[in-house]
Structure formats: C-alpha cells, structure tokens
Amino acid sequence: MDMKTVVLLVLVTLFEMEGLASALDAHQLRQLAAKHNVTSILVFGDSSVDPGNNNFLPTDMKGNFPPYGKNFQHGRPTGRLSDGKLATDFIAELIGNPSVPAFLDRTLTPTDLLHGVSFASAGSGYDDLTANFSDVFSFPDQVKYFLHYKLHLNRLVGPLESQKIINKAIFVLSMGTNDFLQNYFVEDVRQRQFSVPQYIDFLSSHMFNDAKMLHRLGARRIVVVGVPPMGCMPLMKTLRSQDHCVEQLNRMAFSFNSKIKNNLSSLRSRFGLKSAYIDAYSSILKAIANPKSYGLIETSKGCCGTGTYEYGVTCKGMQACTDPSKYVFWDAVHPTQKMYQIIVRQGIATIAEDFLI
C-alpha cells in the first residue's frame, strides 16, 4: 500500500471516530427496532443492493447464474452479484428479517411486502444517464416501482397502516460507482460537460434530491452507503495495468463520499430526516491493509475466474475459488458476502442511538 492510500485510510478512520460516542451495537439496534416497530427495509440503488430485479430486464447486468450465489441458500443464484448475501440482507437480519427480496420477484409474498423489498437495479446510478447506457432502472424508475409497492401495501393493510409501515421503514440508498466507471470514464457525454470535480458536484446534487424525494414519499430514516474505493477493484487495476490501488479513482470516491456526508447533515437540519452513513470505502481499505485481522487472505483479485477482469456475464460458468470467505472481492468488481458483512458490522458501530427512535 502506498503513502497516499495510508493517508486516506487515516482520514477515514478519523471521520469514523467522530460518531462513535453514542454508537449502537447489533444487539441494541435489534432491540430498538423491535421497540419502535421498525420492521421494514426499502432499498434503492445499483448492483451493491440489487437482489435480482435485473433478472427481468433485457440487460447484461445480471448475476442469475452460477457461480453467483455459491453461498446463498444452497448455492442458488438469485441475481445478487456476489457469492451470497448483500449488505442490505445483513441489515435486514439485524431488524429481524431473513433478507431483502427483489420487488420484481414473482415469488414475492404478502409477508415480504410487509417487511420490505429492493427496487435496486445493477448498473444504475445517481446520474440517470448511467442507467440508460446499461438498459436498467434509473432512480426515477425505481421510485415508480416504489409507488406500485405502496398500492400493493395499501390493498394489503389499508392506507393508514401502510403509511405507518413506510414512515417507520429504513430506506437504503446505495449507488454512485457506475456513474464514474461505466459512464464518465467510458462515455464522452459527461466528460464534455463536466470536469471531474464538477461531475462530483453534479452527482452530489442528484443524491441530495433523491433523498429529498424519498422524504416526500414517506421516508423518515435513511441509510446511505458510500462509494467503495474504486481504484482497489481488481478490474480497475487490470485496466490500468497496476498492481496497487489506482489513487486517482480512490481520491474521487473519497471526495464524493465527503459530499454524501455533508448532504446527510443538511438533510437532517433542513428536513429532520434521520440518517446513517455506511462507510464501505474505509471498511474495504482497512480489510486490504490488514486482511488477517478480518480472517481474510486474498485482497488483490476476485474469487471468480482469474479474478482480474470477470464480472457479470464474463463470470458466467467460470470456476470459483474454494473459500470466498477468505476474499475481499467475489468477482473483479463486487465484494464477497464476507466483505459485505464486515462493512455492515463496522457501519452499525457508527449509527447514533436516536436513529431508530
């Protein structure tokens, strides 16, 4: 790890320490969730939180085939772009639910509707143009399906109870990576319009407006997952012919995450929206810097195929490593179930007690 990465790691650790004074642990979170009847989780975002909505879209951004799902319900590929559970599945477990299903899943049950669903779509982003390039659901598309969800919920429990469930739900927003890696650095539309700092500001304003829209639709508490250290993804290191993390990409992720945290502070003060920030960036950097302390071994490549470039359809039918729990990355882009679990555990430790009250 080079000195720039070490400096960034120190900074993110200092940011985390600011919120530790009144932090929750997993047991306290579950107790408070039960006490205040927080039983539902509603999810918007990209592949980091898509449990299979893209299975029903004409897009290559899917993971509903082996070896995806290697460690999920006896090896069943659901569309989750990992070997097993996503971060939102672990958050659901903390409030007493087994997982978060896709809203488009045809096996969805009334119980699922009561406990929450994901509207996320792999390949999406804060920039609506990002979703267009991959033929997936943009954030406005996901909101339209949320409105359909509200209609189903109204029919199931009535409008008053439906509104209570939504007001008490934990809303999760997780995207941003595709805006950089599949939009800005691949297509020329945004590059001609914005410099990198300008594009970060553009995405930040969209993130703020997206959260504000969710508040208008009933959200009273929101969890936002930050962008991971994009430069440490095996794919990006392969494309840049580097053995170490690409610092340019990590600096962009760090800068955008700082904007997200500022937005959450503004949303709290202006609208009373309770918020929590899950710092995937620092969690992954820490795991890469000190893997043994997390029970990890492999930090530089993914578990699928060669681990250097395969993800999505290029991972289809490939051989996977024997033990993904020793890896940071499942494929060349996405974390393993083990890494998602680490991210959530560390994130819970920074959530203030009043988040669920």
Short mmCIF file of C-alpha atoms in Angstrom, two decimals:
data_model
loop_
_atom_site.label_atom_id
_atom_site.label_comp_id
_atom_site.label_asym_id
_atom_site.label_seq_id
_atom_site.Cartn_x
_atom_site.Cartn_y
_atom_site.Cartn_z
CA MET A 1 0.00 0.00 0.00
CA ASP A 2 1.49 3.37 -0.98
CA MET A 3 1.65 6.50 1.18
CA LYS A 4 -1.37 8.20 -0.44
CA THR A 5 -3.57 5.25 0.42
CA VAL A 6 -2.26 5.26 4.00
CA VAL A 7 -3.11 8.96 4.35
CA LEU A 8 -6.64 8.38 3.04
CA LEU A 9 -7.07 5.47 5.44
CA VAL A 10 -6.06 7.64 8.39
CA LEU A 11 -8.51 10.35 7.33
CA VAL A 12 -11.48 8.00 7.00
CA THR A 13 -10.65 6.49 10.41
CA LEU A 14 -10.74 9.96 11.96
CA PHE A 15 -14.10 10.66 10.29
CA GLU A 16 -15.47 7.44 11.81
CA MET A 17 -14.29 8.31 15.31
CA GLU A 18 -16.44 11.44 15.33
CA GLY A 19 -19.62 9.37 15.57
CA LEU A 20 -18.57 6.64 18.00
CA ALA A 21 -19.61 8.29 21.27
CA SER A 22 -23.28 7.21 21.11
CA ALA A 23 -22.95 4.34 18.67
CA LEU A 24 -25.15 1.25 18.58
CA ASP A 25 -24.12 -2.36 18.62
CA ALA A 26 -26.06 -5.04 16.73
CA HIS A 27 -27.97 -6.20 19.83
CA GLN A 28 -29.06 -2.66 20.72
CA LEU A 29 -30.12 -2.00 17.14
CA ARG A 30 -32.38 -5.05 17.08
CA GLN A 31 -33.89 -4.15 20.45
CA LEU A 32 -34.63 -0.57 19.39
CA ALA A 33 -36.03 -1.73 16.04
CA ALA A 34 -38.44 -4.07 17.82
CA LYS A 35 -39.38 -1.50 20.44
CA HIS A 36 -40.20 1.15 17.85
CA ASN A 37 -41.78 -1.26 15.35
CA VAL A 38 -39.13 -0.74 12.67
CA THR A 39 -39.70 -3.92 10.67
CA SER A 40 -39.34 -2.87 7.04
CA ILE A 41 -36.38 -2.05 4.78
CA LEU A 42 -36.86 -0.37 1.39
CA VAL A 43 -33.87 -0.30 -0.93
CA PHE A 44 -32.82 1.83 -3.91
CA GLY A 45 -29.56 1.63 -5.81
CA ASP A 46 -27.27 -0.45 -8.01
CA SER A 47 -25.66 -3.92 -8.02
CA SER A 48 -24.49 -3.46 -4.44
CA VAL A 49 -28.14 -3.83 -3.34
CA ASP A 50 -29.94 -5.47 -6.30
CA PRO A 51 -31.14 -8.95 -5.24
CA GLY A 52 -32.45 -9.80 -8.70
CA ASN A 53 -34.59 -7.08 -10.27
CA ASN A 54 -32.38 -7.13 -13.35
CA ASN A 55 -33.32 -10.77 -13.95
CA PHE A 56 -36.46 -9.37 -15.54
CA LEU A 57 -34.76 -6.74 -17.72
CA PRO A 58 -33.15 -7.07 -21.17
CA THR A 59 -29.67 -6.25 -19.89
CA ASP A 60 -26.33 -7.99 -19.46
CA MET A 61 -26.01 -6.56 -15.93
CA LYS A 62 -27.13 -9.78 -14.22
CA GLY A 63 -25.93 -12.46 -11.86
CA ASN A 64 -28.69 -15.08 -12.01
CA PHE A 65 -26.35 -17.91 -12.98
CA PRO A 66 -23.51 -19.89 -11.38
CA PRO A 67 -21.11 -19.31 -9.82
CA TYR A 68 -23.08 -16.35 -8.41
CA GLY A 69 -24.99 -17.40 -5.30
CA LYS A 70 -22.40 -20.03 -4.40
CA ASN A 71 -23.08 -19.44 -0.69
CA PHE A 72 -26.71 -18.30 -0.89
CA GLN A 73 -29.44 -20.79 0.04
CA HIS A 74 -27.62 -23.95 -1.01
CA GLY A 75 -25.91 -22.35 -3.99
CA ARG A 76 -28.93 -20.71 -5.61
CA PRO A 77 -28.12 -17.80 -7.95
CA THR A 78 -30.77 -15.13 -7.33
CA GLY A 79 -29.33 -12.21 -9.25
CA ARG A 80 -27.21 -10.96 -6.36
CA LEU A 81 -23.80 -10.10 -7.78
CA SER A 82 -21.90 -11.86 -5.03
CA ASP A 83 -21.38 -15.34 -3.65
CA GLY A 84 -24.11 -14.80 -1.06
CA LYS A 85 -25.81 -12.06 0.90
CA LEU A 86 -25.57 -8.35 0.19
CA ALA A 87 -25.13 -5.60 2.77
CA THR A 88 -28.89 -4.98 2.80
CA ASP A 89 -29.55 -8.64 3.62
CA PHE A 90 -27.35 -8.27 6.70
CA ILE A 91 -29.12 -5.03 7.66
CA ALA A 92 -32.45 -6.87 7.32
CA GLU A 93 -31.16 -9.62 9.63
CA LEU A 94 -30.36 -7.01 12.25
CA ILE A 95 -34.01 -5.93 12.41
CA GLY A 96 -35.31 -9.49 12.34
CA ASN A 97 -35.85 -10.25 8.65
CA PRO A 98 -34.03 -13.03 6.72
CA SER A 99 -33.17 -10.99 3.59
CA VAL A 100 -34.43 -8.32 1.19
CA PRO A 101 -36.14 -9.73 -1.93
CA ALA A 102 -36.39 -8.05 -5.33
CA PHE A 103 -39.67 -6.24 -5.91
CA LEU A 104 -39.97 -7.87 -9.34
CA ASP A 105 -39.50 -11.37 -7.88
CA ARG A 106 -42.57 -13.35 -8.94
CA THR A 107 -42.50 -15.39 -5.72
CA LEU A 108 -42.94 -12.26 -3.57
CA THR A 109 -45.34 -12.88 -0.67
CA PRO A 110 -47.54 -10.57 1.44
CA THR A 111 -45.06 -11.05 4.30
CA ASP A 112 -42.27 -9.82 2.02
CA LEU A 113 -44.28 -6.69 1.27
CA LEU A 114 -44.70 -6.01 4.98
CA HIS A 115 -41.00 -6.44 5.74
CA GLY A 116 -39.61 -4.62 2.72
CA VAL A 117 -38.19 -5.09 -0.75
CA SER A 118 -35.46 -3.80 -3.03
CA PHE A 119 -36.16 -1.70 -6.13
CA ALA A 120 -32.44 -1.51 -6.96
CA SER A 121 -31.09 -2.25 -10.40
CA ALA A 122 -27.50 -3.31 -11.15
CA GLY A 123 -25.84 -0.74 -13.41
CA SER A 124 -27.83 2.22 -12.11
CA GLY A 125 -26.52 5.45 -10.63
CA TYR A 126 -27.34 8.91 -9.33
CA ASP A 127 -26.94 10.15 -12.89
CA ASP A 128 -29.99 8.92 -14.87
CA LEU A 129 -27.81 8.68 -17.98
CA THR A 130 -25.83 5.88 -16.32
CA ALA A 131 -28.86 3.58 -16.23
CA ASN A 132 -29.68 4.38 -19.85
CA PHE A 133 -26.31 3.09 -21.03
CA SER A 134 -26.98 -0.32 -19.45
CA ASP A 135 -30.75 -0.56 -20.11
CA VAL A 136 -31.54 -0.79 -16.40
CA PHE A 137 -33.77 1.07 -13.95
CA SER A 138 -32.78 4.65 -13.19
CA PHE A 139 -33.61 6.09 -9.79
CA PRO A 140 -36.87 7.63 -11.13
CA ASP A 141 -37.80 4.18 -12.49
CA GLN A 142 -37.14 2.68 -9.06
CA VAL A 143 -39.36 5.32 -7.46
CA LYS A 144 -42.17 4.42 -9.87
CA TYR A 145 -41.96 0.82 -8.67
CA PHE A 146 -41.96 2.07 -5.09
CA LEU A 147 -45.28 3.77 -5.85
CA HIS A 148 -46.57 0.43 -7.16
CA TYR A 149 -45.36 -1.12 -3.92
CA LYS A 150 -47.37 1.43 -1.94
CA LEU A 151 -50.51 0.47 -3.86
CA HIS A 152 -49.95 -3.22 -3.06
CA LEU A 153 -49.33 -2.36 0.58
CA ASN A 154 -52.48 -0.23 0.73
CA ARG A 155 -54.55 -3.14 -0.53
CA LEU A 156 -52.92 -5.48 1.96
CA VAL A 157 -53.21 -3.48 5.19
CA GLY A 158 -55.10 -0.29 4.31
CA PRO A 159 -53.72 3.20 3.61
CA LEU A 160 -53.25 4.26 7.26
CA GLU A 161 -51.28 1.18 8.29
CA SER A 162 -49.40 1.28 5.00
CA GLN A 163 -48.24 4.82 5.68
CA LYS A 164 -47.13 3.84 9.19
CA ILE A 165 -45.02 0.99 7.81
CA ILE A 166 -43.38 3.31 5.28
CA ASN A 167 -42.77 6.08 7.82
CA LYS A 168 -41.10 3.59 10.18
CA ALA A 169 -39.12 1.79 7.46
CA ILE A 170 -35.37 2.03 6.98
CA PHE A 171 -34.74 3.40 3.49
CA VAL A 172 -31.40 2.44 1.95
CA LEU A 173 -29.70 4.30 -0.89
CA SER A 174 -26.56 2.73 -2.40
CA MET A 175 -25.07 3.73 -5.76
CA GLY A 176 -22.56 6.04 -7.45
CA THR A 177 -19.81 3.69 -8.61
CA ASN A 178 -21.33 3.12 -12.06
CA ASP A 179 -21.61 6.87 -12.61
CA PHE A 180 -17.81 7.01 -12.69
CA LEU A 181 -16.75 3.63 -14.05
CA GLN A 182 -19.48 2.92 -16.62
CA ASN A 183 -20.45 6.46 -17.51
CA TYR A 184 -17.91 9.24 -17.01
CA PHE A 185 -14.77 7.26 -17.89
CA VAL A 186 -16.34 5.23 -20.71
CA GLU A 187 -18.78 7.56 -22.48
CA ASP A 188 -17.89 11.07 -23.59
CA VAL A 189 -21.20 12.87 -22.88
CA ARG A 190 -20.48 13.87 -19.29
CA GLN A 191 -16.75 14.37 -19.93
CA ARG A 192 -17.65 17.09 -22.44
CA GLN A 193 -19.99 18.72 -19.94
CA PHE A 194 -18.10 18.43 -16.65
CA SER A 195 -14.62 18.28 -15.19
CA VAL A 196 -14.19 15.58 -12.53
CA PRO A 197 -14.87 17.99 -9.60
CA GLN A 198 -17.90 19.37 -11.45
CA TYR A 199 -19.24 15.88 -12.07
CA ILE A 200 -18.81 15.01 -8.39
CA ASP A 201 -20.85 18.12 -7.54
CA PHE A 202 -23.43 17.09 -10.16
CA LEU A 203 -23.78 13.62 -8.62
CA SER A 204 -23.89 15.10 -5.13
CA SER A 205 -26.82 17.34 -6.04
CA HIS A 206 -28.65 14.34 -7.52
CA MET A 207 -28.01 12.30 -4.38
CA PHE A 208 -29.41 15.14 -2.26
CA ASN A 209 -32.52 15.49 -4.44
CA ASP A 210 -33.06 11.72 -4.49
CA ALA A 211 -33.01 11.57 -0.69
CA LYS A 212 -35.30 14.61 -0.54
CA MET A 213 -37.74 12.85 -2.90
CA LEU A 214 -37.77 9.76 -0.68
CA HIS A 215 -38.54 12.02 2.27
CA ARG A 216 -41.52 13.49 0.40
CA LEU A 217 -42.73 9.94 -0.27
CA GLY A 218 -42.63 9.00 3.39
CA ALA A 219 -39.03 8.25 4.36
CA ARG A 220 -38.19 9.35 7.90
CA ARG A 221 -34.89 7.49 8.29
CA ILE A 222 -32.37 6.75 5.55
CA VAL A 223 -29.13 4.79 5.33
CA VAL A 224 -26.76 5.86 2.56
CA VAL A 225 -23.92 3.54 1.58
CA GLY A 226 -20.83 5.35 0.38
CA VAL A 227 -18.93 4.60 -2.81
CA PRO A 228 -16.19 1.95 -2.30
CA PRO A 229 -12.50 2.54 -3.11
CA MET A 230 -12.99 2.09 -6.85
CA GLY A 231 -9.27 2.09 -7.52
CA CYS A 232 -8.84 -1.09 -5.47
CA MET A 233 -11.25 -3.11 -7.59
CA PRO A 234 -9.32 -5.86 -9.42
CA LEU A 235 -10.91 -4.81 -12.73
CA MET A 236 -9.70 -1.22 -12.45
CA LYS A 237 -6.18 -2.31 -11.50
CA THR A 238 -6.17 -4.66 -14.51
CA LEU A 239 -7.40 -1.94 -16.89
CA ARG A 240 -4.77 0.49 -15.58
CA SER A 241 -2.04 -2.22 -15.55
CA GLN A 242 -1.33 -1.58 -11.88
CA ASP A 243 -0.60 -3.94 -9.01
CA HIS A 244 -1.71 -1.43 -6.39
CA CYS A 245 -4.89 0.62 -5.97
CA VAL A 246 -5.46 3.37 -8.54
CA GLU A 247 -5.17 6.52 -6.42
CA GLN A 248 -6.96 8.81 -8.89
CA LEU A 249 -10.12 6.71 -8.59
CA ASN A 250 -9.83 6.40 -4.82
CA ARG A 251 -9.48 10.17 -4.43
CA MET A 252 -12.64 10.65 -6.49
CA ALA A 253 -14.52 8.15 -4.33
CA PHE A 254 -13.25 9.82 -1.15
CA SER A 255 -14.28 13.26 -2.42
CA PHE A 256 -17.75 12.09 -3.42
CA ASN A 257 -18.26 10.34 -0.08
CA SER A 258 -17.41 13.58 1.71
CA LYS A 259 -20.18 15.27 -0.29
CA ILE A 260 -22.60 12.49 0.69
CA LYS A 261 -21.88 13.04 4.39
CA ASN A 262 -22.36 16.80 4.01
CA ASN A 263 -25.67 16.16 2.25
CA LEU A 264 -26.87 13.93 5.07
CA SER A 265 -26.06 16.64 7.60
CA SER A 266 -28.04 19.14 5.53
CA LEU A 267 -30.99 16.75 5.15
CA ARG A 268 -31.10 16.29 8.92
CA SER A 269 -31.04 20.02 9.67
CA ARG A 270 -33.42 21.12 6.90
CA PHE A 271 -35.97 18.31 6.82
CA GLY A 272 -35.47 16.35 10.02
CA LEU A 273 -34.56 13.24 8.03
CA LYS A 274 -32.76 10.82 10.33
CA SER A 275 -29.76 9.41 8.53
CA ALA A 276 -26.86 6.99 8.83
CA TYR A 277 -23.80 6.63 6.64
CA ILE A 278 -22.29 3.21 5.88
CA ASP A 279 -18.63 3.73 5.04
CA ALA A 280 -17.86 0.96 2.54
CA TYR A 281 -14.79 2.93 1.47
CA SER A 282 -12.90 2.73 4.74
CA SER A 283 -14.11 -0.80 5.54
CA ILE A 284 -12.64 -2.16 2.30
CA LEU A 285 -9.43 -0.17 2.64
CA LYS A 286 -8.93 -1.49 6.17
CA ALA A 287 -9.54 -5.06 5.02
CA ILE A 288 -7.00 -4.65 2.23
CA ALA A 289 -4.45 -3.06 4.57
CA ASN A 290 -4.83 -5.66 7.33
CA PRO A 291 -6.64 -8.73 5.96
CA LYS A 292 -5.58 -11.18 8.69
CA SER A 293 -7.44 -9.21 11.36
CA TYR A 294 -10.65 -9.91 9.44
CA GLY A 295 -9.93 -13.55 8.66
CA LEU A 296 -9.14 -12.69 5.03
CA ILE A 297 -6.24 -13.75 2.83
CA GLU A 298 -6.75 -12.58 -0.77
CA THR A 299 -7.19 -8.82 -1.32
CA SER A 300 -5.91 -8.24 -4.84
CA LYS A 301 -8.14 -10.42 -7.02
CA GLY A 302 -11.67 -11.79 -7.08
CA CYS A 303 -12.85 -15.33 -6.42
CA CYS A 304 -14.46 -15.86 -9.86
CA GLY A 305 -12.31 -16.95 -12.80
CA THR A 306 -8.91 -15.29 -12.88
CA GLY A 307 -10.29 -12.66 -10.50
CA THR A 308 -8.77 -9.87 -12.58
CA TYR A 309 -11.46 -8.88 -15.08
CA GLU A 310 -14.51 -11.18 -14.84
CA TYR A 311 -17.82 -9.83 -13.55
CA GLY A 312 -21.45 -10.28 -14.63
CA VAL A 313 -21.75 -12.27 -17.85
CA THR A 314 -17.98 -12.73 -18.16
CA CYS A 315 -18.11 -14.61 -14.84
CA LYS A 316 -20.88 -16.93 -16.07
CA GLY A 317 -19.92 -20.60 -15.78
CA MET A 318 -16.41 -19.81 -14.56
CA GLN A 319 -14.66 -21.76 -11.82
CA ALA A 320 -14.69 -20.03 -8.43
CA CYS A 321 -12.28 -20.24 -5.52
CA THR A 322 -12.94 -22.86 -2.88
CA ASP A 323 -13.44 -20.46 0.04
CA PRO A 324 -14.80 -16.99 -0.83
CA SER A 325 -14.83 -16.08 2.87
CA LYS A 326 -11.07 -15.53 2.58
CA TYR A 327 -11.50 -12.99 -0.25
CA VAL A 328 -12.35 -9.27 -0.23
CA PHE A 329 -13.77 -9.45 -3.77
CA TRP A 330 -16.11 -12.06 -5.21
CA ASP A 331 -15.57 -11.03 -8.84
CA ALA A 332 -13.39 -8.29 -10.29
CA VAL A 333 -15.82 -5.60 -9.09
CA HIS A 334 -18.12 -6.79 -6.30
CA PRO A 335 -17.31 -7.73 -2.69
CA THR A 336 -17.86 -11.16 -1.20
CA GLN A 337 -20.61 -11.93 1.29
CA LYS A 338 -17.92 -11.87 3.99
CA MET A 339 -16.83 -8.37 2.99
CA TYR A 340 -20.43 -7.11 2.94
CA GLN A 341 -20.86 -8.49 6.44
CA ILE A 342 -17.74 -6.63 7.61
CA ILE A 343 -19.00 -3.39 6.02
CA VAL A 344 -22.34 -3.66 7.83
CA ARG A 345 -20.79 -4.55 11.19
CA GLN A 346 -18.48 -1.56 11.04
CA GLY A 347 -21.30 0.65 9.77
CA ILE A 348 -23.60 -0.29 12.65
CA ALA A 349 -20.90 0.82 15.08
CA THR A 350 -21.20 4.41 13.80
CA ILE A 351 -25.02 4.72 13.87
CA ALA A 352 -26.32 7.07 16.58
CA GLU A 353 -28.84 5.73 19.09
CA ASP A 354 -31.57 8.16 18.07
CA PHE A 355 -31.66 6.80 14.50
CA LEU A 356 -34.36 4.25 15.37
CA ILE A 357 -36.21 6.29 17.99
#
